[in-house]
Amino acid sequence: MATAERVLDIARAELGNTEAPANSNRTKYGRWYGLDSQPWCMMFVQWCFHYAGVSLPARTASCGTLMRAAQKAGLWVTRGFQPGDVVIYDFSGKRTTTEHTGIVERVTASGVVAIEGNTSQSGSQSNGGMVCRKNRNKKYIIGAIRPQFDAEKKEEPMDGKE
């Protein structure tokens, strides 16, 4: 089932994966995409959604290209973020450059917790060579792509008449 939780399960399973060798941008995400040895934050996102069976509005390694495709498709949001959204950042805080991306895991009072490729536990935020869970302040968020997921099925309580 193509749900936000399925995408997040796939992304969570990748936490801690790194480039090999270090500082090379060489990853399984880049090999899968066909653009290895290049910055791979968006390739990680594309990989997760592909394996979850969820379509994004463009197959691209560019944050800006995906943002524009989402805007054109009516899938762009700038507030009310939700788990499974593909968040786009500008670390200058000016919201003018698309620098980095991740998958929203949960929303916090100050921003989001996201799972991101090509970042680090500390230090480099947009080219760190690892899949990490990051706390991001809303001042860095330009907006997010809201993919079209299948509806989550809720279990009906049993009433004993089954």
XYZ file of C-alpha atoms in Angstrom:
162
model
C 0.000 0.000 0.000
C 1.418 3.394 -1.017
C 1.075 5.345 2.238
C 3.113 7.974 4.037
C 3.908 5.404 6.725
C 5.292 3.003 4.088
C 7.607 5.733 2.744
C 8.746 6.523 6.285
C 9.363 2.846 7.094
C 11.627 2.615 4.044
C 13.449 5.847 4.967
C 13.889 4.762 8.607
C 15.485 1.502 7.474
C 18.173 3.585 5.701
C 19.207 5.632 8.774
C 22.980 5.500 9.227
C 23.807 4.548 5.624
C 26.854 6.453 4.381
C 28.784 7.249 1.233
C 31.553 4.810 0.323
C 34.238 5.970 0.287
C 33.667 8.978 2.530
C 33.295 12.374 0.810
C 32.662 10.728 -2.574
C 28.875 11.107 -2.973
C 28.920 7.427 -4.006
C 25.766 5.690 -2.754
C 23.249 3.048 -3.733
C 20.761 5.904 -4.257
C 23.002 7.544 -6.867
C 23.666 4.209 -8.587
C 19.915 3.483 -8.673
C 19.197 6.954 -10.058
C 22.013 6.742 -12.619
C 23.868 9.778 -11.319
C 26.329 8.407 -8.769
C 29.090 10.605 -7.291
C 26.772 13.647 -7.245
C 24.953 15.328 -4.338
C 22.266 12.813 -3.424
C 19.720 14.237 -0.973
C 16.971 14.276 -3.622
C 18.058 10.918 -5.051
C 17.559 9.430 -1.568
C 14.038 10.894 -1.422
C 13.239 9.633 -4.938
C 14.570 6.158 -4.018
C 12.369 5.937 -0.906
C 9.233 6.980 -2.768
C 9.993 4.647 -5.681
C 10.323 1.616 -3.416
C 7.151 2.604 -1.541
C 5.242 2.792 -4.839
C 4.405 6.486 -4.463
C 4.722 8.863 -7.409
C 6.285 12.289 -7.096
C 5.465 15.032 -9.635
C 8.893 14.690 -11.329
C 11.791 12.231 -11.403
C 14.668 14.580 -10.697
C 17.800 14.977 -8.593
C 17.081 18.709 -8.204
C 15.221 20.230 -5.259
C 14.202 23.232 -7.361
C 12.886 21.132 -10.235
C 10.749 19.009 -7.899
C 9.464 22.143 -6.162
C 8.398 23.714 -9.478
C 6.786 20.467 -10.668
C 4.850 20.240 -7.390
C 3.703 23.853 -7.708
C 2.487 23.181 -11.259
C 0.694 19.991 -10.148
C -0.979 21.665 -7.148
C 1.013 19.545 -4.690
C 3.040 22.379 -3.082
C 2.308 23.466 0.518
C 3.975 26.136 2.636
C 2.422 25.331 6.022
C 0.510 22.596 7.777
C 3.260 20.073 7.053
C 2.463 16.379 7.519
C 4.393 13.127 7.815
C 5.450 11.978 4.350
C 5.768 15.490 2.896
C 8.981 16.139 0.963
C 10.340 19.264 2.617
C 12.648 21.702 0.783
C 15.124 23.859 2.715
C 17.132 27.050 2.282
C 19.633 27.209 5.144
C 20.240 30.928 4.622
C 16.738 31.454 6.011
C 15.892 33.712 3.056
C 13.794 31.047 1.286
C 15.262 31.958 -2.092
C 17.531 28.975 -2.852
C 16.576 25.310 -2.818
C 19.499 23.715 -0.970
C 18.398 20.434 0.554
C 15.489 18.060 1.100
C 14.139 15.374 3.381
C 10.998 13.441 4.270
C 8.931 14.812 7.153
C 8.644 12.216 9.895
C 6.800 14.423 12.358
C 5.938 18.047 12.997
C 7.209 19.928 16.055
C 6.356 23.313 17.565
C 9.496 24.810 16.006
C 9.524 22.968 12.656
C 9.878 19.346 11.586
C 11.798 16.163 12.230
C 12.834 14.754 8.859
C 14.798 11.826 7.500
C 17.381 13.135 5.058
C 20.082 11.781 2.804
C 23.477 13.436 2.336
C 23.527 15.162 5.706
C 25.322 14.458 8.991
C 24.692 14.142 12.697
C 26.428 17.515 13.110
C 28.385 19.785 10.819
C 27.416 19.846 7.138
C 23.686 20.068 6.771
C 23.342 19.632 3.000
C 26.359 17.519 2.006
C 27.303 15.360 4.963
C 27.447 11.885 3.477
C 24.917 10.073 5.677
C 21.207 9.312 6.073
C 20.142 10.973 9.336
C 17.128 12.065 11.315
C 17.276 15.853 11.656
C 15.369 18.462 13.661
C 14.812 21.451 11.374
C 13.561 24.896 12.318
C 10.661 26.217 10.231
C 12.690 29.307 9.328
C 14.699 27.120 6.920
C 11.682 25.524 5.234
C 10.675 26.935 1.854
C 7.752 24.525 1.555
C 6.965 20.906 0.820
C 5.638 18.556 -1.800
C 2.478 16.810 -0.578
C 2.432 13.465 -2.443
C -0.830 11.713 -3.229
C -0.844 8.723 -0.891
C -3.348 5.901 -0.604
C -5.632 6.394 2.370
C -4.462 4.736 5.575
C -6.878 1.953 6.485
C -8.086 2.035 10.049
C -8.922 -1.180 11.866
C -12.590 -1.431 12.777
C -13.160 -2.475 16.395
C -14.623 -5.944 16.806
C -18.039 -6.034 18.404
C -18.215 -9.792 19.051
C -20.683 -10.445 16.203
C -18.040 -11.494 13.695
